[in-house]
């Protein structure tokens, strides 16, 4: 084999090694890059935290409504129990009862709005959780594929390197 042919083959082996190194670097970068999955996990975490806050607000409104219901019940039994005979006191009790009922209505409206927001947030969280699980599975499959491809590239690199070393000799 002539020297020029050997140099040409050596040059081709070097080009092949560079190509393999470039492909390997690109696949390793893809293996390290999990931005889509991380973003999905972050959005899911934020949604779960927001859902927890909404549930806390909902529970606070429920407790406030229960407390108002107890006050209304106690006030109604006092008002209609016949133990209070002073007209001024009866009027004050009636006004307080009306105020508490009005306030309880506002609390119930707020509670209904919160319940709707919680239900909506739960639906969004479920969708995000499904998407995140799908992305995790896709990422696992992609990682396995990339690792296999990197193994093949490593074998190819070894073969080309061996061929190059023989040509260089």
Coordinates of C-alpha atoms in Angstrom, one line a residue:
X1 CA 0.0 0.0 0.0
X2 CA 1.4 3.4 -0.9
X3 CA 2.2 6.1 1.6
X4 CA -0.4 8.4 0.1
X5 CA -3.1 5.8 0.4
X6 CA -2.0 5.1 4.0
X7 CA -2.1 8.8 4.8
X8 CA -5.5 9.1 3.2
X9 CA -6.8 6.2 5.2
X10 CA -5.3 7.7 8.4
X11 CA -7.0 11.0 7.6
X12 CA -10.4 9.2 7.0
X13 CA -9.9 7.4 10.4
X14 CA -9.3 10.8 12.1
X15 CA -12.4 12.2 10.5
X16 CA -14.4 9.2 11.6
X17 CA -13.1 9.6 15.2
X18 CA -14.0 13.3 15.1
X19 CA -17.5 12.5 13.9
X20 CA -17.9 9.9 16.6
X21 CA -16.6 12.3 19.3
X22 CA -19.2 15.0 18.1
X23 CA -22.1 12.6 18.1
X24 CA -21.0 11.3 21.5
X25 CA -20.8 14.8 22.9
X26 CA -24.3 15.6 21.6
X27 CA -25.8 12.4 23.0
X28 CA -24.1 13.0 26.4
X29 CA -25.5 16.6 26.4
X30 CA -29.0 15.2 25.6
X31 CA -28.6 12.7 28.4
X32 CA -27.8 15.5 30.9
X33 CA -30.6 17.7 29.7
X34 CA -33.9 17.0 31.5
X35 CA -35.3 20.6 31.2
X36 CA -38.8 19.6 30.1
X37 CA -39.1 17.1 32.9
X38 CA -37.8 19.5 35.5
X39 CA -40.2 22.2 34.3
X40 CA -43.1 19.8 34.6
X41 CA -42.1 18.7 38.0
X42 CA -41.7 22.3 39.1
X43 CA -45.1 23.2 37.8
X44 CA -46.7 20.2 39.5
X45 CA -45.0 21.2 42.8
X46 CA -46.3 24.7 42.5
X47 CA -49.8 23.5 41.7
X48 CA -49.8 21.1 44.7
X49 CA -48.6 23.9 47.0
X50 CA -51.3 26.3 45.7
X51 CA -53.9 23.5 46.1
X52 CA -52.8 23.0 49.7
X53 CA -53.3 26.7 50.4
X54 CA -56.7 26.7 48.8
X55 CA -57.7 23.7 50.9
X56 CA -56.5 25.5 54.0
X57 CA -58.6 28.6 53.1
X58 CA -61.5 26.3 52.4
X59 CA -61.1 24.6 55.8
X60 CA -60.9 28.1 57.5
X61 CA -64.2 29.2 55.8
X62 CA -65.8 25.9 56.8
X63 CA -64.8 26.5 60.5
X64 CA -65.9 30.1 60.3
X65 CA -69.3 29.0 58.9
X66 CA -69.7 26.3 61.7
X67 CA -68.9 28.9 64.4
X68 CA -71.4 31.3 62.9
X69 CA -74.0 28.5 62.8
X70 CA -73.4 27.8 66.5
X71 CA -73.7 31.5 67.3
X72 CA -76.9 31.8 65.3
X73 CA -78.4 28.8 67.0
X74 CA -77.5 30.0 70.4
X75 CA -78.8 33.5 69.7
X76 CA -82.1 32.2 68.1
X77 CA -82.8 30.0 71.2
X78 CA -82.1 33.0 73.4
X79 CA -84.3 35.2 71.2
X80 CA -87.2 32.8 70.9
X81 CA -86.8 31.1 74.2
X82 CA -89.0 33.5 76.0
X83 CA -86.5 34.4 78.7
X84 CA -85.8 37.9 77.3
X85 CA -88.7 40.3 77.9
X86 CA -87.0 43.7 77.4
X87 CA -88.1 45.1 74.0
X88 CA -84.8 46.9 73.5
X89 CA -82.8 43.8 74.2
X90 CA -85.1 41.7 71.9
X91 CA -84.5 44.3 69.1
X92 CA -80.8 44.1 69.6
X93 CA -80.8 40.3 69.5
X94 CA -82.9 40.4 66.3
X95 CA -80.5 42.8 64.6
X96 CA -77.5 40.7 65.8
X97 CA -79.2 37.6 64.5
X98 CA -79.9 39.2 61.1
X99 CA -76.2 40.4 60.9
X100 CA -74.9 36.9 61.7
X101 CA -77.2 35.3 59.1
X102 CA -76.0 37.8 56.5
X103 CA -72.4 37.2 57.5
X104 CA -72.9 33.5 57.3
X105 CA -74.3 33.9 53.8
X106 CA -71.2 35.7 52.8
X107 CA -69.0 33.0 54.3
X108 CA -71.0 30.4 52.4
X109 CA -70.6 32.2 49.1
X110 CA -66.9 32.5 49.7
X111 CA -66.8 28.8 50.6
X112 CA -68.6 27.9 47.4
X113 CA -66.1 29.9 45.4
X114 CA -63.2 28.2 47.2
X115 CA -64.7 24.8 46.6
X116 CA -64.9 25.5 42.9
X117 CA -61.3 26.8 42.8
X118 CA -60.2 23.7 44.8
X119 CA -62.0 21.4 42.3
X120 CA -60.4 23.2 39.4
X121 CA -57.0 23.1 40.9
X122 CA -57.4 19.4 41.7
X123 CA -58.2 18.8 38.0
X124 CA -55.2 20.8 36.9
X125 CA -52.9 19.0 39.4
X126 CA -54.2 15.6 38.1
X127 CA -53.4 16.7 34.5
X128 CA -50.0 17.9 35.5
X129 CA -49.3 14.8 37.4
X130 CA -50.2 12.6 34.4
X131 CA -48.0 14.8 32.1
X132 CA -45.1 14.5 34.6
X133 CA -45.4 10.8 34.8
X134 CA -45.5 10.5 31.0
X135 CA -42.5 12.8 30.7
X136 CA -40.7 10.7 33.4
X137 CA -41.4 7.5 31.4
X138 CA -40.3 9.1 28.2
X139 CA -37.1 10.3 29.8
X140 CA -36.4 6.8 31.2
X141 CA -36.8 5.4 27.7
X142 CA -34.8 8.1 26.1
X143 CA -32.0 7.7 28.7
X144 CA -31.9 3.9 28.1
X145 CA -31.7 4.5 24.3
X146 CA -29.0 7.1 24.7
X147 CA -26.9 4.9 27.0
X148 CA -27.2 2.1 24.4
X149 CA -26.2 4.4 21.6
X150 CA -23.3 5.8 23.7
X151 CA -22.1 2.2 24.3
X152 CA -22.3 1.5 20.5
X153 CA -20.4 4.7 19.8
X154 CA -17.7 3.7 22.4
X155 CA -17.3 0.4 20.6
X156 CA -17.1 2.1 17.2
X157 CA -14.6 4.6 18.6
X158 CA -12.5 1.7 19.9
X159 CA -12.5 0.0 16.5
X160 CA -11.7 3.1 14.6
X161 CA -9.0 4.0 17.1
X162 CA -7.5 0.5 16.6
X163 CA -7.6 0.9 12.8
X164 CA -6.0 4.3 13.1
X165 CA -3.2 3.0 15.3
X166 CA -2.5 0.3 12.8
X167 CA -2.4 2.8 10.0
X168 CA -0.2 5.1 11.9
X169 CA 2.3 2.3 12.5

